Short mmCIF file of C-alpha atoms and ligand atoms in Angstrom, two decimals:
data_model
loop_
_atom_site.label_atom_id
_atom_site.label_comp_id
_atom_site.label_asym_id
_atom_site.label_seq_id
_atom_site.Cartn_x
_atom_site.Cartn_y
_atom_site.Cartn_z
CA MET A 10 148.52 62.22 37.89
CA ALA A 11 149.59 62.12 34.24
CA SER A 12 146.85 61.00 31.95
CA LEU A 13 147.59 57.78 30.15
CA ASN A 14 144.87 58.16 27.60
CA PRO A 15 146.80 57.91 24.31
CA PHE A 16 144.26 60.16 22.60
CA LYS A 17 144.51 62.97 25.11
CA ASP A 18 147.31 64.94 23.52
CA ILE A 19 146.40 64.90 19.85
CA PRO A 20 147.11 68.45 18.61
CA PRO A 21 144.24 70.50 17.15
CA ILE A 22 143.09 69.32 13.73
CA LEU A 23 142.01 71.84 11.08
CA THR A 24 138.99 71.11 8.87
CA ALA A 25 139.50 70.93 5.10
CA GLU A 26 138.25 74.48 4.73
CA GLU A 27 140.53 75.75 7.47
CA ILE A 28 143.57 74.05 5.91
CA ILE A 29 142.97 75.79 2.58
CA GLU A 30 142.35 79.12 4.26
CA TYR A 31 145.46 78.77 6.42
CA ALA A 32 147.70 77.82 3.49
CA HIS A 33 146.23 80.57 1.33
CA LYS A 34 146.66 83.23 3.97
CA HIS A 35 150.24 82.30 4.75
CA SER A 36 151.40 81.95 1.17
CA LYS A 37 149.74 84.86 -0.60
CA LYS A 38 151.68 87.53 1.21
CA LEU A 39 155.01 85.99 0.37
CA SER A 40 156.91 88.86 -1.18
CA MET A 41 160.24 88.36 -2.86
CA LYS A 42 162.91 90.94 -2.36
CA SER A 43 163.78 90.63 -5.97
CA SER A 44 166.17 92.91 -7.65
CA TYR A 45 164.72 95.67 -9.80
CA GLN A 46 167.20 94.63 -12.41
CA LEU A 47 164.99 91.62 -13.09
CA THR A 48 162.32 91.89 -15.73
CA LYS A 49 158.69 91.80 -14.69
CA VAL A 50 158.37 88.32 -16.18
CA ASP A 51 161.30 86.99 -14.15
CA ARG A 52 160.12 88.70 -10.98
CA THR A 53 156.65 87.25 -11.44
CA LYS A 54 158.08 83.82 -12.12
CA ILE A 55 160.12 83.80 -8.91
CA ARG A 56 157.20 85.07 -6.87
CA GLU A 57 154.58 82.69 -8.29
CA VAL A 58 156.84 79.68 -7.88
CA ALA A 59 157.55 80.63 -4.26
CA ARG A 60 153.88 81.21 -3.48
CA LEU A 61 152.77 77.95 -4.96
CA GLN A 62 155.57 76.03 -3.26
CA GLU A 63 154.67 77.58 0.08
CA PHE A 64 150.96 76.85 -0.38
CA VAL A 65 151.68 73.22 -1.24
CA LYS A 66 154.08 72.83 1.66
CA LEU A 67 151.56 74.20 4.16
CA VAL A 68 148.68 72.05 2.90
CA LYS A 69 150.81 68.90 2.92
CA THR A 70 152.19 69.62 6.39
CA LYS A 71 148.70 70.01 7.82
CA LEU A 72 147.44 66.83 6.15
CA LYS A 73 150.48 64.83 7.27
CA GLN A 74 150.12 66.13 10.82
CA ILE A 75 146.56 64.80 11.01
CA VAL A 76 147.74 61.31 10.22
CA GLU A 77 151.16 61.22 11.84
CA GLU A 78 150.12 62.79 15.12
CA PHE A 79 147.20 60.41 15.57
CA PRO A 80 148.24 57.58 17.92
CA SER A 81 148.99 54.31 16.19
CA LEU A 82 145.82 52.24 16.24
CA ASP A 83 147.72 48.96 16.17
CA ASN A 84 149.61 49.38 19.44
CA LEU A 85 146.82 50.46 21.74
CA HIS A 86 146.13 48.89 25.12
CA PRO A 87 143.20 46.49 24.49
CA PHE A 88 140.98 48.59 26.75
CA TYR A 89 141.39 51.61 24.45
CA MET A 90 141.29 49.42 21.36
CA GLU A 91 137.89 48.01 22.31
CA LEU A 92 136.46 51.37 23.40
CA ALA A 93 137.67 52.95 20.15
CA GLU A 94 135.92 50.14 18.29
CA ILE A 95 132.68 50.66 20.24
CA LEU A 96 132.65 54.44 20.05
CA ILE A 97 134.15 55.08 16.61
CA GLY A 98 134.93 51.93 14.62
CA ILE A 99 138.64 51.28 14.13
CA ASP A 100 138.39 50.26 10.47
CA LYS A 101 136.47 53.37 9.57
CA LEU A 102 139.01 55.51 11.39
CA LYS A 103 141.91 53.75 9.66
CA ARG A 104 140.22 54.25 6.29
CA SER A 105 139.75 57.95 6.98
CA LEU A 106 143.38 58.40 8.06
CA GLY A 107 144.51 56.51 4.96
CA ALA A 108 142.31 58.61 2.68
CA VAL A 109 143.76 61.83 4.09
CA TYR A 110 147.30 60.56 3.56
CA ASN A 111 146.45 59.48 0.03
CA CYS A 112 145.72 63.07 -0.91
CA ILE A 113 149.42 63.85 -0.87
CA PRO A 114 150.62 62.13 -4.10
CA PRO A 115 148.02 63.84 -6.35
CA ILE A 116 148.84 67.16 -4.67
CA ASN A 117 152.51 66.57 -5.52
CA ASP A 118 151.60 65.82 -9.14
CA ILE A 119 149.54 68.98 -9.51
CA ALA A 120 152.27 71.04 -7.87
CA ASP A 121 154.99 69.57 -10.12
CA ASN A 122 153.01 70.13 -13.32
CA HIS A 123 152.05 73.70 -12.52
CA LEU A 124 155.46 74.69 -11.18
CA GLU A 125 156.92 73.38 -14.40
CA ALA A 126 154.38 75.37 -16.40
CA ILE A 127 155.22 78.55 -14.49
CA LYS A 128 158.93 78.02 -14.99
CA LEU A 129 158.54 77.46 -18.74
CA SER A 130 156.10 80.30 -19.28
CA LYS A 131 157.13 83.66 -20.68
CA ASP A 132 153.83 85.35 -19.99
CA TYR A 133 153.43 86.73 -16.47
CA LYS A 134 149.61 86.55 -16.63
CA ARG A 135 149.86 82.93 -17.60
CA MET A 136 152.12 82.32 -14.58
CA LYS A 137 149.57 83.81 -12.19
CA TRP A 138 146.86 81.78 -13.84
CA SER A 139 148.90 78.58 -13.38
CA ARG A 140 149.52 79.26 -9.72
CA SER A 141 145.88 80.03 -9.13
CA ALA A 142 144.72 76.95 -11.10
CA ALA A 143 147.06 74.72 -9.10
CA LYS A 144 145.73 76.09 -5.83
CA GLY A 145 142.16 75.52 -7.01
CA ARG A 146 142.84 71.92 -7.93
CA ILE A 147 144.68 71.24 -4.68
CA ALA A 148 141.83 72.84 -2.72
CA SER A 149 139.38 70.50 -4.50
CA ILE A 150 141.43 67.47 -3.47
CA VAL A 151 141.47 68.60 0.16
CA GLU A 152 137.75 69.38 0.07
CA SER A 153 137.02 65.97 -1.42
CA THR A 154 138.36 64.40 1.76
CA SER A 155 136.63 66.81 4.13
CA GLU A 156 134.28 64.07 5.40
CA ASN A 157 137.28 62.00 6.40
CA ILE A 158 138.88 64.93 8.21
CA ASP A 159 135.60 65.67 9.98
CA PHE A 160 135.37 62.05 11.06
CA ILE A 161 138.93 62.13 12.43
CA ILE A 162 138.08 65.30 14.37
CA HIS A 163 134.97 63.58 15.73
CA ALA A 164 137.08 60.54 16.74
CA LYS A 165 139.66 62.74 18.44
CA THR A 166 136.96 64.54 20.42
CA ALA A 167 135.26 61.32 21.53
CA LEU A 168 138.42 59.37 22.30
CA SER A 169 140.17 62.17 24.15
CA LYS A 170 137.36 62.00 26.72
CA LEU A 171 138.23 58.45 27.69
CA PRO A 172 139.75 58.06 31.11
CA GLY A 173 143.49 57.71 31.60
CA ILE A 174 144.35 54.33 33.02
CA LEU A 175 147.45 53.04 34.75
CA PRO A 176 147.49 49.60 33.17
CA ASP A 177 149.56 47.94 35.89
CA SER A 178 147.85 49.55 38.84
CA PRO A 179 145.56 47.35 40.98
CA THR A 180 142.02 48.04 39.87
CA ILE A 181 138.58 47.62 41.36
CA VAL A 182 135.71 47.85 38.89
CA CYS A 183 132.32 48.78 40.26
CA ALA A 184 129.44 47.30 38.27
CA GLY A 185 125.71 46.67 38.45
CA PHE A 186 122.34 47.70 37.09
CA PRO A 187 121.64 51.35 36.32
CA ASN A 188 120.82 53.58 39.28
CA VAL A 189 121.98 51.16 41.99
CA GLY A 190 124.55 53.63 43.41
CA LYS A 191 127.84 52.81 41.63
CA SER A 192 128.80 56.44 41.11
CA THR A 193 127.80 57.29 44.68
CA LEU A 194 130.20 54.64 45.94
CA VAL A 195 133.09 55.63 43.65
CA ARG A 196 132.61 59.29 44.51
CA GLN A 197 132.48 58.51 48.21
CA VAL A 198 135.81 56.66 48.27
CA SER A 199 138.01 58.12 45.52
CA THR A 200 139.24 61.17 43.64
CA ALA A 201 136.65 60.67 40.89
CA GLU A 202 133.65 62.97 40.75
CA PRO A 203 131.08 61.15 38.63
CA GLU A 204 127.65 62.63 38.20
CA ILE A 205 124.99 61.16 40.49
CA ALA A 206 121.29 61.36 39.78
CA TYR A 207 118.06 59.64 40.71
CA TYR A 208 117.43 58.48 37.14
CA PRO A 209 119.06 55.51 35.34
CA PHE A 210 121.89 55.71 32.79
CA THR A 211 123.38 58.84 34.34
CA THR A 212 126.91 57.57 33.82
CA LYS A 213 127.64 57.27 30.12
CA ASN A 214 131.38 56.63 30.13
CA VAL A 215 133.87 54.69 32.13
CA ILE A 216 135.22 56.96 34.88
CA ILE A 217 138.37 56.28 36.85
CA GLY A 218 139.16 57.42 40.35
CA HIS A 219 142.11 56.74 42.59
CA LEU A 220 142.33 56.01 46.24
CA LYS A 221 145.25 55.45 48.52
CA ILE A 222 145.33 52.32 50.60
CA GLY A 223 148.35 52.50 52.87
CA ASP A 224 151.22 53.39 50.54
CA HIS A 225 149.53 52.06 47.46
CA MET A 226 147.48 53.70 44.79
CA VAL A 227 144.45 51.70 43.75
CA GLN A 228 142.24 52.54 40.77
CA ILE A 229 138.50 52.34 41.16
CA VAL A 230 136.38 52.37 38.06
CA ASP A 231 132.83 53.62 37.79
CA THR A 232 130.96 52.05 34.90
CA PRO A 233 127.67 52.77 33.16
CA GLY A 234 124.75 50.62 34.31
CA VAL A 235 124.19 47.37 32.46
CA LEU A 236 120.88 45.55 31.97
CA ASP A 237 120.41 41.81 32.08
CA ARG A 238 120.13 41.12 28.37
CA PRO A 239 122.19 39.45 25.64
CA MET A 240 125.38 41.21 24.61
CA SER A 241 124.04 41.69 21.07
CA LYS A 242 121.16 43.76 22.48
CA ARG A 243 123.35 45.99 24.64
CA ASN A 244 123.88 49.58 23.58
CA ASP A 245 127.27 51.26 23.21
CA ILE A 246 127.05 52.75 26.70
CA GLU A 247 126.53 49.34 28.31
CA LYS A 248 129.28 47.80 26.16
CA GLN A 249 131.80 50.22 27.65
CA ALA A 250 131.08 48.80 31.09
CA ILE A 251 131.76 45.27 29.84
CA THR A 252 135.04 46.46 28.29
CA ALA A 253 136.13 47.90 31.64
CA LEU A 254 135.29 44.61 33.38
CA LYS A 255 137.12 42.64 30.72
CA TYR A 256 140.37 44.59 30.60
CA LEU A 257 140.72 46.46 33.85
CA ALA A 258 139.16 44.50 36.69
CA ASP A 259 141.43 42.79 39.20
CA VAL A 260 138.39 42.63 41.45
CA ILE A 261 134.74 43.42 40.78
CA VAL A 262 132.48 45.12 43.28
CA PHE A 263 128.95 44.28 42.17
CA LEU A 264 126.19 46.44 43.65
CA ILE A 265 122.64 45.19 44.09
CA ASP A 266 119.84 47.56 45.04
CA PRO A 267 117.46 45.53 47.25
CA SER A 268 115.23 48.59 47.76
CA GLU A 269 114.47 48.33 44.02
CA THR A 270 114.24 52.14 43.92
CA CYS A 271 116.66 51.86 41.03
CA GLY A 272 113.66 50.76 38.94
CA TRP A 273 114.48 47.07 38.49
CA ASN A 274 113.67 44.12 40.67
CA ILE A 275 116.25 42.07 42.45
CA ASN A 276 115.79 39.01 40.23
CA ASP A 277 116.82 40.97 37.14
CA GLN A 278 119.85 42.23 39.03
CA MET A 279 120.71 38.68 40.11
CA GLY A 280 120.59 37.63 36.44
CA LEU A 281 123.32 40.14 35.63
CA LEU A 282 125.38 39.16 38.66
CA ASN A 283 125.33 35.53 37.53
CA GLU A 284 126.31 36.52 34.01
CA VAL A 285 129.23 38.60 35.30
CA ARG A 286 130.39 35.68 37.44
CA ARG A 287 130.09 33.32 34.45
CA THR A 288 131.87 35.67 32.06
CA PHE A 289 134.75 36.55 34.39
CA PRO A 290 135.26 33.41 36.46
CA LEU A 291 138.85 34.29 37.31
CA VAL A 292 138.09 37.74 38.69
CA PRO A 293 137.01 37.81 42.35
CA THR A 294 133.56 39.38 42.61
CA LEU A 295 132.42 40.97 45.86
CA THR A 296 128.68 41.53 45.98
CA ALA A 297 127.15 44.26 48.11
CA LEU A 298 123.56 45.18 48.90
CA ASN A 299 123.47 48.95 48.61
CA LYS A 300 120.92 51.47 49.89
CA VAL A 301 120.29 49.42 53.04
CA ASP A 302 119.41 52.74 54.72
CA ILE A 303 116.18 52.93 52.72
CA THR A 304 115.45 49.26 52.08
CA PRO A 305 112.34 48.01 53.92
CA GLU A 306 113.04 45.11 56.27
CA ASP A 307 111.02 42.56 54.22
CA LYS A 308 112.94 43.35 51.04
CA LEU A 309 116.22 43.16 52.92
CA LYS A 310 115.21 39.76 54.27
CA ASP A 311 114.40 38.48 50.77
CA ALA A 312 117.71 39.78 49.48
CA ARG A 313 119.64 38.12 52.29
CA GLU A 314 117.98 34.82 51.44
CA LEU A 315 118.99 35.14 47.81
CA LEU A 316 122.47 36.34 48.63
CA PRO A 317 123.64 35.06 51.99
CA ASN A 318 126.87 36.52 53.40
CA VAL A 319 127.08 39.53 51.12
CA TYR A 320 128.17 42.99 52.17
CA GLU A 321 125.52 45.44 53.27
CA ILE A 322 126.32 49.08 52.65
CA SER A 323 124.98 52.53 52.18
CA ALA A 324 127.15 54.23 49.58
CA LEU A 325 125.35 57.45 50.49
CA SER A 326 126.17 57.48 54.18
CA GLY A 327 129.33 55.40 53.92
CA ASP A 328 128.06 52.67 56.26
CA GLY A 329 129.76 49.36 55.56
CA VAL A 330 131.85 50.83 52.76
CA GLY A 331 135.14 50.62 54.69
CA VAL A 332 134.93 46.85 55.18
CA LEU A 333 133.90 46.26 51.58
CA LEU A 334 136.84 48.30 50.28
CA LYS A 335 139.30 46.71 52.63
CA ASP A 336 138.28 43.26 51.44
CA ALA A 337 138.26 44.38 47.79
CA THR A 338 141.81 45.72 48.04
CA GLY A 339 142.78 42.54 49.88
CA GLU A 340 141.88 40.67 46.68
CA VAL A 341 144.06 42.96 44.60
CA ASP A 342 147.77 42.46 44.33
CA VAL A 343 149.08 45.64 45.93
CA LYS A 344 152.65 44.53 46.30
CA SER A 345 155.13 47.37 46.43
CA MET A 346 158.29 47.35 44.34
CA ASP A 347 160.32 46.59 47.46
CA GLU A 348 158.14 43.61 48.28
CA ALA A 349 158.39 42.35 44.69
CA ILE A 350 162.21 42.60 44.73
CA GLU A 351 162.37 40.92 48.10
CA GLU A 352 160.18 38.10 46.84
CA TYR A 353 162.37 37.68 43.81
CA LEU A 354 165.54 37.55 45.90
CA GLU A 355 163.91 34.99 48.16
CA SER A 356 163.01 32.86 45.16
CA ILE A 357 166.64 32.89 43.93
CA LYS A 358 167.88 31.91 47.38
CA LYS A 359 165.50 28.99 47.31
CA GLY A 360 167.07 27.92 44.02
CA ASP A 361 164.08 28.72 41.81
CA SER A 362 164.95 29.26 38.19
CA ASN A 363 166.25 32.69 37.34
CA PRO A 364 163.72 34.46 35.15
CA PHE A 365 166.59 36.20 33.30
CA ASP A 366 168.14 32.90 32.17
N1 GTP B 405 119.29 56.27 50.17
C1 GTP B 405 120.31 55.96 49.40
N2 GTP B 405 120.37 56.41 48.15
C2 GTP B 405 121.42 56.07 47.39
C3 GTP B 405 122.47 55.25 47.87
N3 GTP B 405 123.37 55.08 46.90
C4 GTP B 405 122.90 55.78 45.84
N4 GTP B 405 121.75 56.39 46.14
C5 GTP B 405 120.91 57.21 45.26
O1 GTP B 405 120.55 56.44 44.14
C6 GTP B 405 120.49 57.26 42.96
C7 GTP B 405 121.41 56.68 41.90
O2 GTP B 405 122.75 56.78 42.33
P1 GTP B 405 123.98 56.76 41.31
O3 GTP B 405 125.20 56.71 42.13
O4 GTP B 405 123.83 57.83 40.29
O5 GTP B 405 123.69 55.35 40.62
P2 GTP B 405 124.50 54.66 39.42
O6 GTP B 405 124.50 53.20 39.70
O7 GTP B 405 125.81 55.30 39.24
O8 GTP B 405 123.54 54.97 38.20
P3 GTP B 405 123.85 54.99 36.62
O9 GTP B 405 125.04 55.85 36.40
O10 GTP B 405 122.63 55.57 36.04
O11 GTP B 405 124.05 53.57 36.23
C8 GTP B 405 120.92 58.65 43.42
O12 GTP B 405 119.77 59.40 43.65
C9 GTP B 405 121.67 58.40 44.70
O13 GTP B 405 121.64 59.49 45.61
C10 GTP B 405 122.37 54.78 49.22
O14 GTP B 405 123.22 54.05 49.73
N5 GTP B 405 121.27 55.16 49.90
MG1 MG B 406 126.57 56.26 37.65
#
């Protein structure tokens, strides 16, 4: 499936040093097939002008590419916008992109002045000196923005790892405390292959898998574990999970580990469940007790008292998972295009207002 991460296809970005080296290498060998009837001064003039022009063109092209080929930060899907803010800082990224672009006018000025000097000069040594001086000054400008270029490279690397989402596809988001078995569940039922481990905070990014229910593709999202604490205290890894809940969830599957082998007690987990319900009151939340295969009977009994009528599953063995998923997808609007058209035609027949009026 095509990736819909807008940052996925940003072309390679050269560092400041690499840009200078590239432009230098590709402009210094420029040889002019000049006529031998020309004087040495004229030959030198033509060659030095061409070399400097080529150097300037290559540097500017590479700088412009960095900025122009970076996806527009103002038209992002809010999910990517918020993750970019958490992981990178949008203002800082915009400032860096702006700073790189702002290198171009002074480069033009230097180029103009030195090209003029070469053209007016009658001394071939002076011409070479001018070309070399211009390149030196341009290189300093590019180097002066090397931190910005490095930051843009860092942003590209981090953001290109984000998952590709299908914004209009029905989506189940799996959430809960660290280590409760979210990744085990997502891995069990979908195309995603998140890492699973016995220690908490294994999952550090939002991961998206797909599963087919009948003829429909449903997204299922694995999120990093979240602790029951105020938002201001949450780290960037936990914040990504909240972003996924906020922008992607049509239905939430909330896992509780009644065995408490995750490392936290059930009351802490209940605190988070209540917060999720409070924060996303419009999103249906299905709660499941996971790891029932290893939960001692007394703990299971306590959990059932706290959470009557919840699902009981083992993400590891798959027990109970089918029913949970069926009900979760039942909450999601998985209408096909045909159904949607049919519904629309029905609504016109009934005399409802035409949405195209
Ligand atoms: N016995 C048993 N173990 C399970 C079950 N589900 C998960 N586990 C184990 O619990 C541990 C944590 O599972 P993960 O799927 O990595 O948990 P997670 O919620 O994704 O954890 P984080 O990514 O750290 O938040 C692993 O050792 C799993 O094998 C289950 O139903 N039964
Ligand atoms: Mg995980």
